[in-house]
Short mmCIF file of C-alpha atoms in Angstrom, two decimals:
data_model
loop_
_atom_site.label_atom_id
_atom_site.label_comp_id
_atom_site.label_asym_id
_atom_site.label_seq_id
_atom_site.Cartn_x
_atom_site.Cartn_y
_atom_site.Cartn_z
CA MET A 1 1.48 28.14 25.17
CA LYS A 2 3.74 26.04 22.97
CA ASN A 3 2.25 22.83 24.40
CA ILE A 4 -1.30 24.10 23.65
CA LYS A 5 -0.30 24.91 20.06
CA LYS A 6 1.33 21.52 19.68
CA MET A 7 -1.76 19.82 21.14
CA ASN A 8 -4.03 21.74 18.78
CA LYS A 9 -1.85 20.71 15.84
CA THR A 10 -2.14 17.05 16.90
CA ILE A 11 -5.93 17.29 17.31
CA LYS A 12 -6.25 18.98 13.90
CA SER A 13 -4.12 16.26 12.27
CA ASN A 14 -6.20 13.50 13.90
CA LEU A 15 -9.49 15.17 12.93
CA LEU A 16 -8.25 15.50 9.34
CA THR A 17 -7.59 11.74 9.25
CA TYR A 18 -11.07 10.94 10.60
CA LEU A 19 -12.72 13.41 8.19
CA MET A 20 -10.82 11.89 5.26
CA VAL A 21 -12.26 8.44 6.05
CA ILE A 22 -15.80 9.84 6.56
CA ALA A 23 -15.57 11.83 3.28
CA ILE A 24 -14.46 8.73 1.33
CA TYR A 25 -17.33 6.76 2.91
CA ALA A 26 -19.87 9.46 1.93
CA VAL A 27 -18.58 9.61 -1.67
CA VAL A 28 -18.70 5.81 -2.03
CA GLN A 29 -22.25 5.67 -0.61
CA ILE A 30 -23.39 8.35 -3.09
CA LEU A 31 -21.75 6.49 -6.00
CA VAL A 32 -23.36 3.19 -4.93
CA ALA A 33 -26.80 4.85 -4.53
CA THR A 34 -26.57 6.39 -8.01
CA GLY A 35 -25.47 3.08 -9.57
CA ASN A 36 -21.97 4.27 -10.55
CA VAL A 37 -20.15 1.45 -8.74
CA SER A 38 -20.05 -2.00 -10.36
CA SER A 39 -21.03 -5.11 -8.37
CA LEU A 40 -17.38 -6.26 -8.60
CA LEU A 41 -16.14 -3.08 -6.88
CA GLN A 42 -18.95 -3.26 -4.31
CA GLY A 43 -17.70 -6.75 -3.45
CA LEU A 44 -14.25 -5.26 -2.73
CA LEU A 45 -15.48 -2.67 -0.22
CA VAL A 46 -15.49 -4.94 2.87
CA PRO A 47 -12.07 -6.53 2.07
CA LEU A 48 -10.76 -3.00 1.47
CA CYS A 49 -11.85 -1.99 5.01
CA ALA A 50 -10.01 -5.05 6.36
CA TYR A 51 -6.86 -4.12 4.39
CA ILE A 52 -6.94 -0.54 5.74
CA ILE A 53 -7.20 -1.83 9.34
CA LEU A 54 -4.31 -4.22 8.64
CA ALA A 55 -2.16 -1.45 7.12
CA VAL A 56 -2.80 0.98 10.00
CA SER A 57 -2.16 -1.71 12.64
CA LEU A 58 1.05 -2.92 10.95
CA ASN A 59 2.25 0.69 10.78
CA LEU A 60 2.10 0.66 14.59
CA THR A 61 4.70 -2.16 14.62
CA VAL A 62 6.82 -1.13 11.62
CA GLY A 63 6.53 2.67 11.71
CA ILE A 64 6.05 3.54 15.39
CA LEU A 65 7.86 0.64 17.11
CA GLY A 66 10.43 0.29 14.31
CA GLU A 67 10.34 -3.53 14.11
CA LEU A 68 9.88 -5.46 10.84
CA SER A 69 7.07 -8.02 11.25
CA LEU A 70 5.92 -10.37 8.50
CA GLY A 71 3.42 -12.35 10.59
CA HIS A 72 0.44 -10.02 10.30
CA ALA A 73 -1.48 -12.45 8.07
CA GLY A 74 -1.09 -15.05 10.85
CA PHE A 75 -2.81 -12.79 13.41
CA MET A 76 -5.51 -12.04 10.84
CA CYS A 77 -5.96 -15.81 10.33
CA VAL A 78 -6.35 -16.38 14.10
CA GLY A 79 -9.04 -13.67 14.34
CA ALA A 80 -10.82 -14.91 11.21
CA PHE A 81 -11.05 -18.58 12.22
CA THR A 82 -11.86 -18.11 15.93
CA SER A 83 -14.62 -15.57 15.16
CA ALA A 84 -16.06 -17.61 12.27
CA PHE A 85 -16.07 -20.72 14.50
CA PHE A 86 -17.89 -18.78 17.24
CA SER A 87 -20.48 -17.33 14.82
CA LYS A 88 -21.13 -20.72 13.20
CA CYS A 89 -21.68 -22.34 16.62
CA MET A 90 -23.87 -19.49 17.90
CA VAL A 91 -26.14 -18.94 14.87
CA ASP A 92 -29.05 -20.74 16.57
CA VAL A 93 -28.16 -19.69 20.13
CA ILE A 94 -27.83 -15.90 19.46
CA PRO A 95 -30.39 -14.94 16.77
CA SER A 96 -29.43 -11.23 16.83
CA SER A 97 -26.73 -10.77 14.16
CA GLY A 98 -25.56 -7.48 15.72
CA ILE A 99 -24.86 -8.94 19.17
CA ARG A 100 -23.33 -12.09 17.65
CA PHE A 101 -21.01 -10.08 15.39
CA PHE A 102 -19.98 -7.79 18.26
CA LEU A 103 -19.06 -10.81 20.40
CA ALA A 104 -17.22 -12.34 17.40
CA LEU A 105 -15.19 -9.10 17.10
CA LEU A 106 -14.24 -9.25 20.78
CA ILE A 107 -13.25 -12.94 20.51
CA GLY A 108 -11.26 -12.40 17.29
CA ALA A 109 -9.40 -9.39 18.74
CA ALA A 110 -8.75 -11.12 22.09
CA THR A 111 -7.39 -14.37 20.60
CA ALA A 112 -5.16 -12.50 18.12
CA GLY A 113 -3.96 -10.20 20.93
CA ILE A 114 -3.14 -13.18 23.18
CA CYS A 115 -1.21 -14.79 20.30
CA GLY A 116 0.60 -11.47 19.87
CA ILE A 117 1.67 -11.52 23.54
CA LEU A 118 2.70 -15.21 23.45
CA ILE A 119 4.70 -14.75 20.23
CA GLY A 120 6.02 -11.32 21.25
CA ILE A 121 7.60 -12.43 24.56
CA PRO A 122 10.33 -14.57 22.89
CA VAL A 123 10.32 -12.97 19.41
CA LEU A 124 10.78 -9.29 20.36
CA ARG A 125 14.22 -10.10 21.75
CA LEU A 126 15.29 -10.48 18.11
CA LYS A 127 15.99 -7.62 15.72
CA GLY A 128 15.80 -6.83 12.00
CA ASP A 129 15.85 -9.77 9.59
CA TYR A 130 15.74 -12.34 12.40
CA LEU A 131 12.47 -10.90 13.73
CA ALA A 132 11.01 -10.81 10.20
CA ILE A 133 11.92 -14.49 9.59
CA VAL A 134 10.44 -15.71 12.90
CA THR A 135 7.18 -13.74 12.48
CA LEU A 136 6.91 -15.02 8.90
CA ALA A 137 7.33 -18.58 10.22
CA PHE A 138 4.57 -17.92 12.78
CA GLY A 139 2.19 -16.84 10.00
CA GLU A 140 2.91 -19.99 7.99
CA ILE A 141 2.51 -22.25 11.08
CA ILE A 142 -0.92 -20.74 11.86
CA LYS A 143 -2.04 -21.23 8.24
CA ASN A 144 -0.89 -24.87 8.26
CA ILE A 145 -2.59 -25.57 11.62
CA ALA A 146 -5.86 -24.20 10.20
CA ASN A 147 -5.49 -26.57 7.23
CA ILE A 148 -5.11 -29.74 9.35
CA LEU A 149 -7.71 -28.89 12.01
CA PHE A 150 -11.07 -30.72 12.01
CA ILE A 151 -13.71 -29.70 14.57
CA GLY A 152 -17.21 -31.12 14.79
CA LYS A 153 -20.20 -30.64 17.07
CA ASP A 154 -22.96 -33.02 18.21
CA SER A 155 -25.06 -33.60 21.34
CA ASN A 156 -21.94 -34.79 23.20
CA GLY A 157 -20.13 -31.47 22.58
CA LEU A 158 -17.14 -30.59 20.43
CA HIS A 159 -14.86 -33.18 18.78
CA PHE A 160 -11.32 -32.43 17.56
CA SER A 161 -9.05 -34.21 15.08
CA THR A 162 -6.01 -33.50 12.90
CA LYS A 163 -6.58 -36.50 10.62
CA ASP A 164 -9.92 -36.17 8.78
CA SER A 165 -13.63 -35.47 9.40
CA ILE A 166 -14.52 -39.18 9.71
CA SER A 167 -12.14 -39.62 12.67
CA LEU A 168 -14.18 -37.03 14.60
CA GLY A 169 -16.67 -39.83 15.36
CA LEU A 170 -19.73 -37.60 15.21
CA GLU A 171 -23.13 -39.13 15.94
CA GLU A 172 -25.92 -38.90 13.36
CA GLY A 173 -26.99 -35.29 12.88
CA GLY A 174 -23.62 -33.92 14.06
CA LYS A 175 -22.05 -31.01 12.15
CA VAL A 176 -18.48 -30.54 10.96
CA ILE A 177 -17.66 -26.88 11.66
CA ILE A 178 -13.98 -26.67 10.63
CA ASN A 179 -13.25 -29.13 7.84
CA GLY A 180 -9.45 -28.97 7.42
CA PRO A 181 -8.37 -27.56 4.03
CA GLN A 182 -12.04 -26.96 3.12
CA GLY A 183 -12.27 -24.51 6.01
CA ILE A 184 -15.52 -23.14 7.46
CA THR A 185 -18.61 -22.97 5.27
CA GLY A 186 -21.75 -20.99 6.03
CA THR A 187 -20.37 -18.24 8.30
CA PRO A 188 -23.10 -15.56 8.69
CA LYS A 189 -22.40 -12.63 6.35
CA ASP A 190 -22.55 -9.95 9.05
CA SER A 191 -19.80 -7.67 7.66
CA THR A 192 -20.93 -4.54 5.82
CA PHE A 193 -19.12 -1.51 4.41
CA THR A 194 -20.65 0.74 7.11
CA ILE A 195 -19.43 -1.56 9.91
CA GLY A 196 -16.02 -1.66 8.18
CA VAL A 197 -15.75 2.14 8.17
CA LEU A 198 -16.76 2.30 11.86
CA LEU A 199 -14.04 -0.25 12.68
CA ILE A 200 -11.50 1.80 10.65
CA LEU A 201 -12.42 4.89 12.73
CA LEU A 202 -12.08 2.83 15.94
CA THR A 203 -8.67 1.53 14.78
CA LEU A 204 -7.53 5.08 13.98
CA PHE A 205 -8.77 6.28 17.39
CA ILE A 206 -6.79 3.57 19.20
CA VAL A 207 -3.60 3.95 17.14
CA LEU A 208 -3.52 7.78 16.97
CA ASN A 209 -4.26 8.14 20.69
CA LEU A 210 -1.56 5.60 21.51
CA ILE A 211 0.99 7.40 19.31
CA HIS A 212 0.36 10.76 21.02
CA SER A 213 0.19 9.33 24.55
CA ARG A 214 2.98 8.87 27.08
CA SER A 215 3.21 5.19 26.08
CA GLY A 216 3.48 6.17 22.41
CA ARG A 217 6.36 8.55 23.14
CA ALA A 218 8.09 5.73 25.06
CA ILE A 219 7.60 3.36 22.08
CA MET A 220 9.07 5.94 19.68
CA ALA A 221 11.97 6.55 22.05
CA ILE A 222 12.75 2.81 21.93
CA ARG A 223 12.59 2.96 18.11
CA ASP A 224 14.94 5.95 17.90
CA ASN A 225 17.53 4.78 20.45
CA ARG A 226 16.98 1.68 22.55
CA ILE A 227 20.04 2.22 24.79
CA ALA A 228 19.12 5.85 25.54
CA ALA A 229 15.51 4.85 26.27
CA GLU A 230 16.64 2.12 28.65
CA SER A 231 19.04 4.50 30.39
CA VAL A 232 16.18 6.87 31.38
CA GLY A 233 14.15 4.00 32.89
CA ILE A 234 11.80 3.07 30.02
CA ASN A 235 10.69 -0.58 30.31
CA ILE A 236 11.71 -1.85 26.83
CA THR A 237 9.93 -5.23 27.04
CA LYS A 238 6.67 -3.74 28.34
CA TYR A 239 6.28 -1.10 25.63
CA LYS A 240 7.45 -3.29 22.75
CA LEU A 241 5.01 -6.00 23.84
CA MET A 242 2.21 -3.44 24.19
CA ALA A 243 2.64 -2.16 20.63
CA PHE A 244 2.98 -5.67 19.21
CA ALA A 245 -0.11 -7.00 21.07
CA ILE A 246 -2.32 -4.04 20.08
CA SER A 247 -1.18 -4.40 16.47
CA ALA A 248 -1.99 -8.15 16.56
CA ALA A 249 -5.43 -7.55 18.15
CA LEU A 250 -6.33 -5.03 15.43
CA ALA A 251 -5.19 -7.53 12.78
CA GLY A 252 -7.60 -9.98 14.46
CA VAL A 253 -10.42 -7.42 14.02
CA ALA A 254 -9.57 -7.22 10.30
CA GLY A 255 -9.72 -11.03 10.18
CA VAL A 256 -13.23 -10.97 11.71
CA MET A 257 -14.34 -8.48 9.03
CA TYR A 258 -12.80 -10.60 6.30
CA SER A 259 -14.23 -13.96 7.48
CA HIS A 260 -17.79 -12.64 7.93
CA ASN A 261 -17.85 -11.52 4.29
CA LEU A 262 -17.12 -14.94 2.74
CA ALA A 263 -19.36 -17.93 2.02
CA THR A 264 -16.38 -20.26 2.63
CA LEU A 265 -13.35 -19.38 4.74
CA THR A 266 -10.19 -21.33 3.83
CA ALA A 267 -6.57 -20.83 4.92
CA THR A 268 -4.79 -20.51 1.57
CA SER A 269 -1.47 -18.88 0.69
CA LYS A 270 -3.37 -16.10 -1.07
CA ASN A 271 -5.50 -14.88 1.84
CA PHE A 272 -3.48 -15.82 4.96
CA GLY A 273 -0.02 -16.67 3.67
CA TYR A 274 3.27 -14.96 2.92
CA ASN A 275 1.74 -12.98 0.00
CA MET A 276 -0.84 -11.32 2.25
CA SER A 277 1.82 -10.26 4.81
CA ILE A 278 3.98 -8.78 2.03
CA MET A 279 0.98 -6.97 0.51
CA ILE A 280 0.16 -5.34 3.88
CA LEU A 281 3.83 -4.34 4.28
CA VAL A 282 3.73 -2.81 0.77
CA PHE A 283 0.76 -0.64 1.84
CA VAL A 284 2.78 0.59 4.84
CA VAL A 285 6.02 1.22 2.92
CA LEU A 286 4.39 2.94 -0.07
CA GLY A 287 2.15 5.04 2.17
CA GLY A 288 5.15 6.09 4.24
CA ILE A 289 6.48 4.30 7.32
CA GLY A 290 4.88 5.97 10.35
CA ASN A 291 2.40 7.87 8.14
CA ILE A 292 -1.11 6.66 9.09
CA ARG A 293 -2.97 8.64 6.40
CA GLY A 294 -0.47 7.42 3.82
CA SER A 295 -1.21 3.78 4.77
CA ILE A 296 -4.95 4.37 4.23
CA ILE A 297 -4.42 6.00 0.82
CA ALA A 298 -1.94 3.32 -0.31
CA ALA A 299 -4.35 0.52 0.72
CA ILE A 300 -7.23 2.15 -1.20
CA VAL A 301 -5.20 2.90 -4.34
CA LEU A 302 -3.39 -0.45 -4.56
CA THR A 303 -6.56 -2.48 -3.85
CA LEU A 304 -8.91 -0.69 -6.24
CA LEU A 305 -6.48 0.22 -9.05
CA PRO A 306 -6.17 -3.27 -10.63
CA GLU A 307 -9.99 -3.54 -10.78
CA LEU A 308 -10.48 0.01 -12.11
CA LEU A 309 -7.95 -0.71 -14.86
CA ARG A 310 -9.51 -4.07 -15.79
CA GLY A 311 -10.71 -2.58 -19.10
CA LEU A 312 -7.07 -1.97 -20.12
CA GLN A 313 -6.21 -5.67 -20.28
CA ASP A 314 -2.76 -5.28 -21.86
CA TYR A 315 -1.57 -2.30 -19.82
CA ARG A 316 -3.31 -2.90 -16.45
CA MET A 317 -0.35 -4.34 -14.52
CA LEU A 318 2.10 -1.94 -16.23
CA ILE A 319 0.11 1.09 -14.96
CA TYR A 320 -0.17 -0.57 -11.53
CA ALA A 321 3.63 -1.00 -11.39
CA ILE A 322 4.22 2.62 -12.51
CA VAL A 323 1.87 3.92 -9.78
CA MET A 324 3.77 1.87 -7.17
CA ILE A 325 7.13 3.25 -8.37
CA VAL A 326 5.80 6.85 -8.39
CA MET A 327 4.42 6.45 -4.85
CA MET A 328 7.73 5.01 -3.66
CA LEU A 329 9.71 7.88 -5.23
CA PHE A 330 7.31 10.49 -3.84
CA ASN A 331 7.64 9.12 -0.30
CA TRP A 332 11.31 8.13 -0.19
CA ALA A 333 13.38 9.93 -2.89
CA PRO A 334 15.63 12.59 -1.21
CA LYS A 335 14.79 15.20 -3.90
CA ALA A 336 11.04 14.59 -3.46
CA ILE A 337 11.37 14.95 0.32
CA GLU A 338 13.35 18.19 -0.17
CA MET A 339 10.70 19.56 -2.58
CA ARG A 340 7.89 18.72 -0.13
CA GLU A 341 9.75 20.46 2.70
CA LYS A 342 10.35 23.58 0.56
CA LEU A 343 6.68 23.66 -0.49
CA ALA A 344 5.55 23.25 3.14
CA ALA A 345 7.90 26.09 4.21
CA LYS A 346 6.52 28.39 1.46
CA LEU A 347 2.92 27.62 2.46
CA LYS A 348 3.75 28.29 6.11
CA ALA A 349 5.44 31.61 5.23
CA GLY A 350 2.42 32.58 3.09
CA ARG A 351 0.02 31.84 5.96
CA LYS A 352 2.10 33.92 8.41
CA LYS A 353 2.16 36.82 5.92
CA ASN A 354 -1.62 36.67 5.46
CA THR A 355 -2.15 36.56 9.24
CA LYS A 356 0.06 39.66 9.72
CA GLU A 357 -1.76 41.54 6.94
CA ALA A 358 -5.12 40.63 8.42
CA ALA A 359 -3.95 41.87 11.84
#
């Protein structure tokens, strides 16, 4: 009976998360249809979906696995460039944008997931600050590789170079697909807000089901006490690598969304560098480590707030900073946690009283 109640509580919590996303989507669609959303904010909707996927997937590593990773922007970069490269090559071969984008999603997720496994095997032996430094280095290496890579295509096939586009030696009529620091130009704009919301729901389905599965309990056991988990026969390497690879693959999906919304995809410090990794970590920390709904809310608030406050030129960043501090205090201050627990206990007692009276 207790297990059934616990299961029902989990299902209710998961459904509430899905309904929250669907409700936000419905409200945004109504606001767009009635002309209450500016073109600037409409342009932020697809990137916002990518940021939510990134925040939820990083919470799997930071909140559920308990490891600090700063290489999430690197996995996003892998997914973005591999999928954009595929789409650019297949524009004429696969005319259907839906099929092409679906295949691009699979390729972006698979390549990022493989990178997650390859990086995770040596890196997950490290802990704390050491793990953060190595994953940060991975992100920077990926960004720098994207900036020196030149790939062209002609009747003889693909040509690669790390020098410049001229050294590709393309025949007349050949195309440069990846042009070093200038990136990829002309990727089909297949990403939409609706597709973004569907991918958020898919990400939530994968992450929430993993958390409440046997594997998820093993991952959380490793987080809480590695030695105790190992002593009862839990395969530490297997479960850590599983969480890390799934998190990386989902970051790759976010990269696909992001790259198929841009006219030109470039690997800069702003979109795939250290700043992006820190921003995603901020979403996770401010939303509450291990709190999936909190990550979604933090990503929405911290992405849209600077644009919504653009009219208050002098006070915009001050209000933004105050909101961040308030969110941090609400989630982490001992007094705030105590108040939330007391309020939850009162609400629970009130519900029990009402149930007894009704009976």
